[in-house]
PDB file of C-alpha atoms in Angstrom:
ATOM      1  CA  MET A   1     -15.239  -7.250 -11.881  1.00  0.00           C
ATOM      2  CA  SER A   2     -12.824  -9.989 -10.814  1.00  0.00           C
ATOM      3  CA  ASP A   3     -15.801 -12.380 -10.773  1.00  0.00           C
ATOM      4  CA  PHE A   4     -16.411 -11.968 -14.517  1.00  0.00           C
ATOM      5  CA  THR A   5     -13.802 -14.486 -15.670  1.00  0.00           C
ATOM      6  CA  HIS A   6     -15.699 -16.491 -18.299  1.00  0.00           C
ATOM      7  CA  ASP A   7     -14.477 -16.133 -21.909  1.00  0.00           C
ATOM      8  CA  ALA A   8     -17.941 -14.976 -22.953  1.00  0.00           C
ATOM      9  CA  TRP A   9     -17.393 -11.695 -21.099  1.00  0.00           C
ATOM     10  CA  SER A  10     -14.294 -11.025 -23.204  1.00  0.00           C
ATOM     11  CA  ILE A  11     -16.310 -11.523 -26.387  1.00  0.00           C
ATOM     12  CA  TYR A  12     -19.100  -9.346 -25.026  1.00  0.00           C
ATOM     13  CA  ILE A  13     -16.725  -6.475 -24.228  1.00  0.00           C
ATOM     14  CA  ALA A  14     -14.976  -6.724 -27.597  1.00  0.00           C
ATOM     15  CA  LEU A  15     -18.315  -6.747 -29.431  1.00  0.00           C
ATOM     16  CA  ILE A  16     -19.647  -3.736 -27.539  1.00  0.00           C
ATOM     17  CA  THR A  17     -16.425  -1.828 -28.259  1.00  0.00           C
ATOM     18  CA  VAL A  18     -16.502  -2.509 -32.014  1.00  0.00           C
ATOM     19  CA  VAL A  19     -20.225  -1.758 -32.326  1.00  0.00           C
ATOM     20  CA  SER A  20     -19.751   1.514 -30.440  1.00  0.00           C
ATOM     21  CA  ILE A  21     -16.969   2.662 -32.786  1.00  0.00           C
ATOM     22  CA  VAL A  22     -18.972   1.765 -35.902  1.00  0.00           C
ATOM     23  CA  ALA A  23     -22.073   3.451 -34.503  1.00  0.00           C
ATOM     24  CA  CYS A  24     -20.096   6.640 -33.806  1.00  0.00           C
ATOM     25  CA  LEU A  25     -18.815   6.614 -37.367  1.00  0.00           C
ATOM     26  CA  VAL A  26     -22.301   6.120 -38.834  1.00  0.00           C
ATOM     27  CA  LEU A  27     -23.779   8.812 -36.623  1.00  0.00           C
ATOM     28  CA  LEU A  28     -21.001  11.209 -37.518  1.00  0.00           C
ATOM     29  CA  PHE A  29     -21.518  10.847 -41.290  1.00  0.00           C
ATOM     30  CA  GLY A  30     -25.269  10.969 -40.859  1.00  0.00           C
ATOM     31  CA  LEU A  31     -25.152  14.292 -39.010  1.00  0.00           C
ATOM     32  CA  SER A  32     -22.567  15.702 -41.422  1.00  0.00           C
ATOM     33  CA  SER A  33     -24.488  14.853 -44.583  1.00  0.00           C
ATOM     34  CA  ARG A  34     -24.945  17.726 -47.023  1.00  0.00           C
ATOM     35  CA  HIS A  35     -28.443  16.433 -47.709  1.00  0.00           C
ATOM     36  CA  VAL A  36     -29.627  17.806 -44.377  1.00  0.00           C
ATOM     37  CA  SER A  37     -31.935  20.751 -45.052  1.00  0.00           C
ATOM     38  CA  ALA A  38     -30.392  24.096 -44.277  1.00  0.00           C
ATOM     39  CA  GLY A  39     -33.466  25.480 -42.587  1.00  0.00           C
ATOM     40  CA  THR A  40     -34.300  25.761 -38.918  1.00  0.00           C
ATOM     41  CA  THR A  41     -35.604  23.273 -36.365  1.00  0.00           C
ATOM     42  CA  GLY A  42     -38.663  25.429 -35.700  1.00  0.00           C
ATOM     43  CA  HIS A  43     -37.521  26.367 -32.178  1.00  0.00           C
ATOM     44  CA  VAL A  44     -37.696  30.112 -31.494  1.00  0.00           C
ATOM     45  CA  TRP A  45     -36.689  32.020 -28.334  1.00  0.00           C
ATOM     46  CA  ASP A  46     -37.031  35.685 -27.440  1.00  0.00           C
ATOM     47  CA  GLU A  47     -39.311  36.270 -30.423  1.00  0.00           C
ATOM     48  CA  ASP A  48     -36.649  36.076 -33.148  1.00  0.00           C
ATOM     49  CA  LEU A  49     -33.844  33.791 -31.918  1.00  0.00           C
ATOM     50  CA  GLU A  50     -34.131  30.667 -34.098  1.00  0.00           C
ATOM     51  CA  GLU A  51     -32.258  27.346 -33.800  1.00  0.00           C
ATOM     52  CA  GLY A  52     -30.574  26.541 -37.084  1.00  0.00           C
ATOM     53  CA  ASN A  53     -30.237  23.097 -38.669  1.00  0.00           C
ATOM     54  CA  ARG A  54     -26.862  22.836 -40.410  1.00  0.00           C
ATOM     55  CA  PRO A  55     -24.518  19.902 -41.118  1.00  0.00           C
ATOM     56  CA  LEU A  56     -21.176  19.793 -39.293  1.00  0.00           C
ATOM     57  CA  PRO A  57     -18.315  21.612 -41.041  1.00  0.00           C
ATOM     58  CA  ARG A  58     -16.186  19.217 -43.077  1.00  0.00           C
ATOM     59  CA  TRP A  59     -12.948  20.015 -41.205  1.00  0.00           C
ATOM     60  CA  TRP A  60     -14.671  19.293 -37.897  1.00  0.00           C
ATOM     61  CA  MET A  61     -16.102  16.039 -39.203  1.00  0.00           C
ATOM     62  CA  TRP A  62     -12.686  14.839 -40.379  1.00  0.00           C
ATOM     63  CA  LEU A  63     -11.188  15.564 -36.964  1.00  0.00           C
ATOM     64  CA  PHE A  64     -13.725  13.156 -35.512  1.00  0.00           C
ATOM     65  CA  VAL A  65     -12.941  10.620 -38.230  1.00  0.00           C
ATOM     66  CA  ILE A  66      -9.247  10.813 -37.348  1.00  0.00           C
ATOM     67  CA  THR A  67     -10.005  10.090 -33.673  1.00  0.00           C
ATOM     68  CA  ILE A  68     -12.064   7.051 -34.665  1.00  0.00           C
ATOM     69  CA  VAL A  69      -9.313   5.758 -36.967  1.00  0.00           C
ATOM     70  CA  PHE A  70      -6.801   6.301 -34.172  1.00  0.00           C
ATOM     71  CA  SER A  71      -8.943   4.322 -31.718  1.00  0.00           C
ATOM     72  CA  ALA A  72      -9.262   1.451 -34.203  1.00  0.00           C
ATOM     73  CA  ALA A  73      -5.485   1.382 -34.774  1.00  0.00           C
ATOM     74  CA  TYR A  74      -4.892   1.502 -31.030  1.00  0.00           C
ATOM     75  CA  LEU A  75      -7.157  -1.497 -30.454  1.00  0.00           C
ATOM     76  CA  VAL A  76      -5.247  -3.473 -33.075  1.00  0.00           C
ATOM     77  CA  LEU A  77      -1.860  -2.724 -31.504  1.00  0.00           C
ATOM     78  CA  TYR A  78      -2.695  -2.639 -27.779  1.00  0.00           C
ATOM     79  CA  PRO A  79      -5.100  -4.489 -25.437  1.00  0.00           C
ATOM     80  CA  GLY A  80      -8.645  -3.170 -25.309  1.00  0.00           C
ATOM     81  CA  LEU A  81     -10.815  -5.723 -27.092  1.00  0.00           C
ATOM     82  CA  GLY A  82     -11.633  -8.113 -24.283  1.00  0.00           C
ATOM     83  CA  SER A  83      -8.808 -10.609 -23.759  1.00  0.00           C
ATOM     84  CA  TYR A  84      -7.087  -9.736 -27.061  1.00  0.00           C
ATOM     85  CA  ALA A  85      -3.551  -8.661 -26.122  1.00  0.00           C
ATOM     86  CA  GLY A  86      -2.882  -6.555 -29.201  1.00  0.00           C
ATOM     87  CA  LYS A  87      -0.150  -6.968 -31.780  1.00  0.00           C
ATOM     88  CA  TYR A  88       2.507  -5.586 -29.402  1.00  0.00           C
ATOM     89  CA  GLU A  89       1.185  -7.713 -26.500  1.00  0.00           C
ATOM     90  CA  TRP A  90       1.804  -4.840 -24.124  1.00  0.00           C
ATOM     91  CA  SER A  91       0.752  -5.014 -20.471  1.00  0.00           C
ATOM     92  CA  SER A  92       1.482  -2.886 -17.429  1.00  0.00           C
ATOM     93  CA  HIS A  93       2.830  -5.962 -15.667  1.00  0.00           C
ATOM     94  CA  GLY A  94       5.157  -6.712 -18.557  1.00  0.00           C
ATOM     95  CA  GLN A  95       6.382  -3.131 -18.672  1.00  0.00           C
ATOM     96  CA  TYR A  96       7.020  -3.247 -14.932  1.00  0.00           C
ATOM     97  CA  LYS A  97       9.058  -6.445 -15.291  1.00  0.00           C
ATOM     98  CA  ASP A  98      11.077  -4.890 -18.121  1.00  0.00           C
ATOM     99  CA  GLU A  99      11.810  -1.801 -16.039  1.00  0.00           C
ATOM    100  CA  GLN A 100      12.795  -3.998 -13.106  1.00  0.00           C
ATOM    101  CA  ALA A 101      15.168  -5.949 -15.337  1.00  0.00           C
ATOM    102  CA  GLN A 102      16.741  -2.748 -16.647  1.00  0.00           C
ATOM    103  CA  ALA A 103      17.181  -1.425 -13.119  1.00  0.00           C
ATOM    104  CA  ALA A 104      18.690  -4.723 -11.988  1.00  0.00           C
ATOM    105  CA  ALA A 105      21.191  -4.641 -14.857  1.00  0.00           C
ATOM    106  CA  MET A 106      22.134  -1.048 -14.029  1.00  0.00           C
ATOM    107  CA  TYR A 107      22.265  -1.170 -10.230  1.00  0.00           C
ATOM    108  CA  GLY A 108      22.690  -4.901  -9.578  1.00  0.00           C
ATOM    109  CA  PRO A 109      26.508  -4.912  -9.462  1.00  0.00           C
ATOM    110  CA  LEU A 110      26.525  -2.043  -6.971  1.00  0.00           C
ATOM    111  CA  VAL A 111      23.962  -3.727  -4.740  1.00  0.00           C
ATOM    112  CA  ASP A 112      25.716  -7.096  -4.985  1.00  0.00           C
ATOM    113  CA  LYS A 113      28.945  -5.489  -3.797  1.00  0.00           C
ATOM    114  CA  PHE A 114      27.317  -4.751  -0.439  1.00  0.00           C
ATOM    115  CA  LEU A 115      25.526  -8.112  -0.340  1.00  0.00           C
ATOM    116  CA  GLN A 116      28.892  -9.782   0.248  1.00  0.00           C
ATOM    117  CA  GLN A 117      29.600  -7.608   3.305  1.00  0.00           C
ATOM    118  CA  ASP A 118      28.520  -7.956   6.921  1.00  0.00           C
ATOM    119  CA  ILE A 119      25.385  -6.035   7.900  1.00  0.00           C
ATOM    120  CA  LYS A 120      27.181  -3.951  10.514  1.00  0.00           C
ATOM    121  CA  ALA A 121      29.895  -3.003   8.032  1.00  0.00           C
ATOM    122  CA  VAL A 122      27.269  -2.009   5.459  1.00  0.00           C
ATOM    123  CA  ALA A 123      25.433   0.042   8.098  1.00  0.00           C
ATOM    124  CA  ALA A 124      28.606   2.035   8.681  1.00  0.00           C
ATOM    125  CA  ASN A 125      29.188   2.742   4.975  1.00  0.00           C
ATOM    126  CA  PRO A 126      27.914   6.231   3.933  1.00  0.00           C
ATOM    127  CA  GLU A 127      27.187   5.170   0.341  1.00  0.00           C
ATOM    128  CA  ALA A 128      25.233   2.117   1.497  1.00  0.00           C
ATOM    129  CA  ARG A 129      23.276   4.230   3.975  1.00  0.00           C
ATOM    130  CA  GLN A 130      22.219   6.588   1.189  1.00  0.00           C
ATOM    131  CA  MET A 131      21.058   3.685  -0.938  1.00  0.00           C
ATOM    132  CA  GLY A 132      19.278   2.129   2.027  1.00  0.00           C
ATOM    133  CA  GLN A 133      17.525   5.389   2.785  1.00  0.00           C
ATOM    134  CA  ARG A 134      16.196   5.642  -0.769  1.00  0.00           C
ATOM    135  CA  LEU A 135      14.898   2.084  -0.547  1.00  0.00           C
ATOM    136  CA  PHE A 136      13.352   2.834   2.838  1.00  0.00           C
ATOM    137  CA  LEU A 137      11.540   5.882   1.458  1.00  0.00           C
ATOM    138  CA  THR A 138      10.217   3.733  -1.389  1.00  0.00           C
ATOM    139  CA  TYR A 139       9.087   0.647   0.513  1.00  0.00           C
ATOM    140  CA  CYS A 140       8.807   1.494   4.213  1.00  0.00           C
ATOM    141  CA  ALA A 141       8.074   5.182   4.799  1.00  0.00           C
ATOM    142  CA  GLN A 142       4.348   4.806   4.107  1.00  0.00           C
ATOM    143  CA  CYS A 143       3.939   3.070   7.491  1.00  0.00           C
ATOM    144  CA  HIS A 144       7.016   3.946   9.523  1.00  0.00           C
ATOM    145  CA  GLY A 145       7.324   7.572   8.371  1.00  0.00           C
ATOM    146  CA  SER A 146      10.024   9.190   6.262  1.00  0.00           C
ATOM    147  CA  ASP A 147      12.128   9.691   9.403  1.00  0.00           C
ATOM    148  CA  ALA A 148      11.448   6.092  10.593  1.00  0.00           C
ATOM    149  CA  GLY A 149       9.859   7.540  13.720  1.00  0.00           C
ATOM    150  CA  GLY A 150       6.680   5.487  13.315  1.00  0.00           C
ATOM    151  CA  SER A 151       3.165   6.490  14.320  1.00  0.00           C
ATOM    152  CA  ARG A 152       0.216   5.061  16.230  1.00  0.00           C
ATOM    153  CA  GLY A 153       0.261   1.321  15.563  1.00  0.00           C
ATOM    154  CA  PHE A 154       3.503   1.476  13.529  1.00  0.00           C
ATOM    155  CA  PRO A 155       6.699   1.133  15.579  1.00  0.00           C
ATOM    156  CA  SER A 156       9.556   3.580  15.571  1.00  0.00           C
ATOM    157  CA  LEU A 157      12.718   2.089  14.105  1.00  0.00           C
ATOM    158  CA  LYS A 158      15.047   4.626  15.706  1.00  0.00           C
ATOM    159  CA  ASP A 159      14.913   3.475  19.335  1.00  0.00           C
ATOM    160  CA  GLN A 160      16.010   0.310  21.125  1.00  0.00           C
ATOM    161  CA  ASP A 161      12.479  -1.045  21.533  1.00  0.00           C
ATOM    162  CA  TRP A 162      12.145  -4.063  19.212  1.00  0.00           C
ATOM    163  CA  LEU A 163       9.105  -6.316  19.126  1.00  0.00           C
ATOM    164  CA  TYR A 164      10.946  -9.139  17.351  1.00  0.00           C
ATOM    165  CA  GLY A 165      14.548  -8.281  18.155  1.00  0.00           C
ATOM    166  CA  GLY A 166      16.971  -5.650  16.940  1.00  0.00           C
ATOM    167  CA  GLU A 167      19.817  -7.851  15.772  1.00  0.00           C
ATOM    168  CA  PRO A 168      20.552  -7.860  12.011  1.00  0.00           C
ATOM    169  CA  GLU A 169      19.126 -11.341  11.378  1.00  0.00           C
ATOM    170  CA  ALA A 170      15.900 -10.521  13.245  1.00  0.00           C
ATOM    171  CA  ILE A 171      15.489  -7.323  11.233  1.00  0.00           C
ATOM    172  CA  ARG A 172      16.208  -9.198   7.990  1.00  0.00           C
ATOM    173  CA  ALA A 173      13.572 -11.799   8.873  1.00  0.00           C
ATOM    174  CA  SER A 174      11.016  -9.066   9.582  1.00  0.00           C
ATOM    175  CA  ILE A 175      11.641  -7.448   6.201  1.00  0.00           C
ATOM    176  CA  ARG A 176      11.770 -10.672   4.184  1.00  0.00           C
ATOM    177  CA  GLU A 177       9.043 -12.714   5.808  1.00  0.00           C
ATOM    178  CA  GLY A 178       6.832 -10.027   7.327  1.00  0.00           C
ATOM    179  CA  ARG A 179       5.255 -10.201  10.780  1.00  0.00           C
ATOM    180  CA  ASN A 180       1.773 -10.887  12.105  1.00  0.00           C
ATOM    181  CA  GLY A 181       1.280  -9.808  15.692  1.00  0.00           C
ATOM    182  CA  VAL A 182      -1.917 -10.732  17.497  1.00  0.00           C
ATOM    183  CA  MET A 183      -2.993  -9.924  21.037  1.00  0.00           C
ATOM    184  CA  PRO A 184      -6.326 -11.622  21.791  1.00  0.00           C
ATOM    185  CA  PRO A 185      -9.139  -9.700  23.522  1.00  0.00           C
ATOM    186  CA  MET A 186      -8.914 -10.200  27.286  1.00  0.00           C
ATOM    187  CA  ALA A 187     -12.040  -8.462  28.615  1.00  0.00           C
ATOM    188  CA  ALA A 188     -13.892 -11.656  29.478  1.00  0.00           C
ATOM    189  CA  VAL A 189     -10.783 -13.433  30.794  1.00  0.00           C
ATOM    190  CA  VAL A 190      -9.739 -10.747  33.307  1.00  0.00           C
ATOM    191  CA  GLY A 191     -13.254 -10.025  34.567  1.00  0.00           C
ATOM    192  CA  GLY A 192     -14.773  -7.145  32.624  1.00  0.00           C
ATOM    193  CA  ASP A 193     -14.122  -3.432  33.089  1.00  0.00           C
ATOM    194  CA  ASP A 194     -12.951  -3.696  36.706  1.00  0.00           C
ATOM    195  CA  GLY A 195     -10.533  -6.487  35.844  1.00  0.00           C
ATOM    196  CA  ILE A 196      -9.193  -4.521  32.880  1.00  0.00           C
ATOM    197  CA  ARG A 197      -8.575  -1.486  35.077  1.00  0.00           C
ATOM    198  CA  ASP A 198      -6.877  -3.673  37.723  1.00  0.00           C
ATOM    199  CA  VAL A 199      -4.493  -5.126  35.137  1.00  0.00           C
ATOM    200  CA  MET A 200      -3.794  -1.666  33.751  1.00  0.00           C
ATOM    201  CA  HIS A 201      -2.770  -0.352  37.174  1.00  0.00           C
ATOM    202  CA  TYR A 202      -0.494  -3.327  37.688  1.00  0.00           C
ATOM    203  CA  ILE A 203       1.147  -2.536  34.337  1.00  0.00           C
ATOM    204  CA  PHE A 204       1.516   1.053  35.533  1.00  0.00           C
ATOM    205  CA  ARG A 205       3.298  -0.262  38.609  1.00  0.00           C
ATOM    206  CA  LEU A 206       5.667  -2.313  36.463  1.00  0.00           C
ATOM    207  CA  SER A 207       6.428   0.635  34.185  1.00  0.00           C
ATOM    208  CA  GLY A 208       6.980   3.164  36.945  1.00  0.00           C
ATOM    209  CA  ARG A 209       3.839   5.207  36.367  1.00  0.00           C
ATOM    210  CA  ALA A 210       1.453   6.442  39.043  1.00  0.00           C
ATOM    211  CA  PHE A 211      -0.896   3.620  40.051  1.00  0.00           C
ATOM    212  CA  ASP A 212      -3.670   2.651  42.432  1.00  0.00           C
ATOM    213  CA  GLY A 213      -2.144   0.210  44.919  1.00  0.00           C
ATOM    214  CA  ILE A 214      -5.320  -1.728  45.623  1.00  0.00           C
ATOM    215  CA  ARG A 215      -6.133  -2.192  41.975  1.00  0.00           C
ATOM    216  CA  ALA A 216      -2.523  -3.091  41.161  1.00  0.00           C
ATOM    217  CA  SER A 217      -2.553  -5.794  43.846  1.00  0.00           C
ATOM    218  CA  ARG A 218      -5.676  -7.328  42.342  1.00  0.00           C
ATOM    219  CA  GLY A 219      -4.295  -6.934  38.829  1.00  0.00           C
ATOM    220  CA  LYS A 220      -1.047  -8.780  39.627  1.00  0.00           C
ATOM    221  CA  GLU A 221      -2.800 -12.132  39.974  1.00  0.00           C
ATOM    222  CA  LYS A 222      -4.656 -11.643  36.696  1.00  0.00           C
ATOM    223  CA  PHE A 223      -1.485 -10.503  34.950  1.00  0.00           C
ATOM    224  CA  ASP A 224       0.535 -13.480  36.197  1.00  0.00           C
ATOM    225  CA  THR A 225      -2.218 -15.865  35.127  1.00  0.00           C
ATOM    226  CA  VAL A 226      -3.191 -14.388  31.759  1.00  0.00           C
ATOM    227  CA  CYS A 227      -0.547 -11.967  30.484  1.00  0.00           C
ATOM    228  CA  ALA A 228       2.810 -13.225  31.758  1.00  0.00           C
ATOM    229  CA  ALA A 229       2.893 -16.110  29.257  1.00  0.00           C
ATOM    230  CA  CYS A 230       3.648 -13.614  26.488  1.00  0.00           C
ATOM    231  CA  HIS A 231       4.882 -10.485  28.265  1.00  0.00           C
ATOM    232  CA  THR A 232       6.836 -12.396  31.009  1.00  0.00           C
ATOM    233  CA  ALA A 233       6.182 -11.999  34.734  1.00  0.00           C
ATOM    234  CA  ARG A 234       8.258  -8.814  34.840  1.00  0.00           C
ATOM    235  CA  GLY A 235       6.495  -7.383  31.776  1.00  0.00           C
ATOM    236  CA  THR A 236       9.683  -7.172  29.740  1.00  0.00           C
ATOM    237  CA  GLY A 237       8.116  -8.733  26.637  1.00  0.00           C
ATOM    238  CA  ASN A 238       9.127 -11.646  24.454  1.00  0.00           C
ATOM    239  CA  THR A 239      10.638 -11.199  20.993  1.00  0.00           C
ATOM    240  CA  GLN A 240       9.709 -14.767  20.012  1.00  0.00           C
ATOM    241  CA  PHE A 241       6.037 -13.794  20.075  1.00  0.00           C
ATOM    242  CA  GLY A 242       6.434 -10.108  19.243  1.00  0.00           C
ATOM    243  CA  ALA A 243       4.979  -9.338  22.685  1.00  0.00           C
ATOM    244  CA  PRO A 244       5.984  -5.769  23.587  1.00  0.00           C
ATOM    245  CA  ASN A 245       7.936  -4.672  26.619  1.00  0.00           C
ATOM    246  CA  LEU A 246       5.496  -3.070  29.079  1.00  0.00           C
ATOM    247  CA  ILE A 247       8.006  -1.438  31.439  1.00  0.00           C
ATOM    248  CA  ASP A 248       9.888   0.910  29.096  1.00  0.00           C
ATOM    249  CA  ASP A 249       7.094   3.493  28.753  1.00  0.00           C
ATOM    250  CA  ILE A 250       6.948   3.054  24.958  1.00  0.00           C
ATOM    251  CA  TRP A 251       3.361   2.463  23.887  1.00  0.00           C
ATOM    252  CA  LEU A 252       2.715   1.409  20.307  1.00  0.00           C
ATOM    253  CA  HIS A 253      -1.032   2.075  20.424  1.00  0.00           C
ATOM    254  CA  GLY A 254      -1.051   5.012  22.837  1.00  0.00           C
ATOM    255  CA  ALA A 255      -0.211   5.586  26.502  1.00  0.00           C
ATOM    256  CA  SER A 256      -3.535   7.006  27.711  1.00  0.00           C
ATOM    257  CA  ASP A 257      -5.728   5.047  30.108  1.00  0.00           C
ATOM    258  CA  ALA A 258      -8.356   4.663  27.385  1.00  0.00           C
ATOM    259  CA  ALA A 259      -5.849   3.338  24.817  1.00  0.00           C
ATOM    260  CA  ILE A 260      -4.323   0.805  27.226  1.00  0.00           C
ATOM    261  CA  MET A 261      -7.724  -0.401  28.440  1.00  0.00           C
ATOM    262  CA  ASP A 262      -8.810  -0.734  24.827  1.00  0.00           C
ATOM    263  CA  SER A 263      -5.744  -2.876  24.074  1.00  0.00           C
ATOM    264  CA  ILE A 264      -6.498  -5.189  26.992  1.00  0.00           C
ATOM    265  CA  ALA A 265     -10.220  -5.387  26.317  1.00  0.00           C
ATOM    266  CA  LYS A 266     -10.277  -5.746  22.523  1.00  0.00           C
ATOM    267  CA  GLY A 267      -6.801  -6.977  21.747  1.00  0.00           C
ATOM    268  CA  ARG A 268      -4.610  -5.761  18.900  1.00  0.00           C
ATOM    269  CA  GLN A 269      -3.644  -7.023  15.478  1.00  0.00           C
ATOM    270  CA  GLY A 270      -0.638  -5.829  13.556  1.00  0.00           C
ATOM    271  CA  ALA A 271       0.685  -6.952  10.185  1.00  0.00           C
ATOM    272  CA  MET A 272       3.929  -6.193   8.408  1.00  0.00           C
ATOM    273  CA  PRO A 273       3.836  -7.461   4.804  1.00  0.00           C
ATOM    274  CA  ALA A 274       6.560  -9.755   3.545  1.00  0.00           C
ATOM    275  CA  HIS A 275       8.849  -7.996   1.069  1.00  0.00           C
ATOM    276  CA  LYS A 276      10.655 -11.032  -0.329  1.00  0.00           C
ATOM    277  CA  GLY A 277       8.254 -11.264  -3.260  1.00  0.00           C
ATOM    278  CA  PHE A 278       9.141  -7.895  -4.762  1.00  0.00           C
ATOM    279  CA  VAL A 279      12.438  -6.862  -3.140  1.00  0.00           C
ATOM    280  CA  ASP A 280      15.500  -8.923  -4.034  1.00  0.00           C
ATOM    281  CA  GLU A 281      18.101 -10.108  -1.548  1.00  0.00           C
ATOM    282  CA  GLY A 282      20.491  -7.254  -2.293  1.00  0.00           C
ATOM    283  CA  LYS A 283      17.859  -4.642  -1.463  1.00  0.00           C
ATOM    284  CA  VAL A 284      16.773  -6.578   1.638  1.00  0.00           C
ATOM    285  CA  HIS A 285      20.424  -6.548   2.743  1.00  0.00           C
ATOM    286  CA  LEU A 286      20.686  -2.774   2.280  1.00  0.00           C
ATOM    287  CA  LEU A 287      17.354  -2.159   4.012  1.00  0.00           C
ATOM    288  CA  THR A 288      18.400  -4.355   6.919  1.00  0.00           C
ATOM    289  CA  ALA A 289      21.648  -2.454   7.294  1.00  0.00           C
ATOM    290  CA  TYR A 290      19.896   0.911   7.093  1.00  0.00           C
ATOM    291  CA  VAL A 291      17.257   0.014   9.685  1.00  0.00           C
ATOM    292  CA  TYR A 292      19.879  -1.533  11.953  1.00  0.00           C
ATOM    293  CA  GLY A 293      21.968   1.628  11.697  1.00  0.00           C
ATOM    294  CA  LEU A 294      19.050   3.860  12.655  1.00  0.00           C
ATOM    295  CA  SER A 295      18.971   2.522  16.198  1.00  0.00           C
ATOM    296  CA  GLN A 296      22.737   2.317  16.736  1.00  0.00           C
TER     297      GLN A 296
END
């Protein structure tokens, strides 16, 4: 429906709405007329069960009239007739902004008090942690879990494994600006399935897992040529690129052979939305402190 932006569509919708209400009113009075014969329709079932033909009771008819009058009054006061905003000019967006303003007036001074403090000091404050937790449950728990433990493809925020760094400013930047992590597909570059498996066994060697020595030896050259630019030659990762550490046995997309081979072959894409558009600086500060405190 977002494609129907011409003003003519607004007129069309308003016209259909008004005609429908008038038609309902006409039909209602027509079916409730006392001039309708009080006989039967001629339909008979089970030999003597006849379908009667009676007008609607007056009290029932007036209930319908009241609903129609209510709908007409509603359309005058509130949006519903195409682009007409209604006398009150109400909108869900406007109501949301009003509620946000009321909340800011009520809680702003409390939030601003912590905004003037250092992140580490805020992280150690029990009251600030409670506020940060509520904000986390509102804005972050959908992806990272209510306990911040993460899930497949969504990092845990309780350990020391940070894709973009675990210092307060790095965490603040992640929350404010968002992150877009991309690992390109490497199947063709490393030489198909055999090359993928060779690289995987070399990663196993780096991370201390059981590995095939022959495959790991072949995979080292491919890793140094293709993968080390982001993950470093030792596989320790690079927070500037969001390239994960491969030697700590923490696997964002799964630790099985199939999951790791899939990551190498097809690549991965991860996106963290920027929150600066709908979370003010005070809330970002509290969220930063809360997330920082989770791993300390």
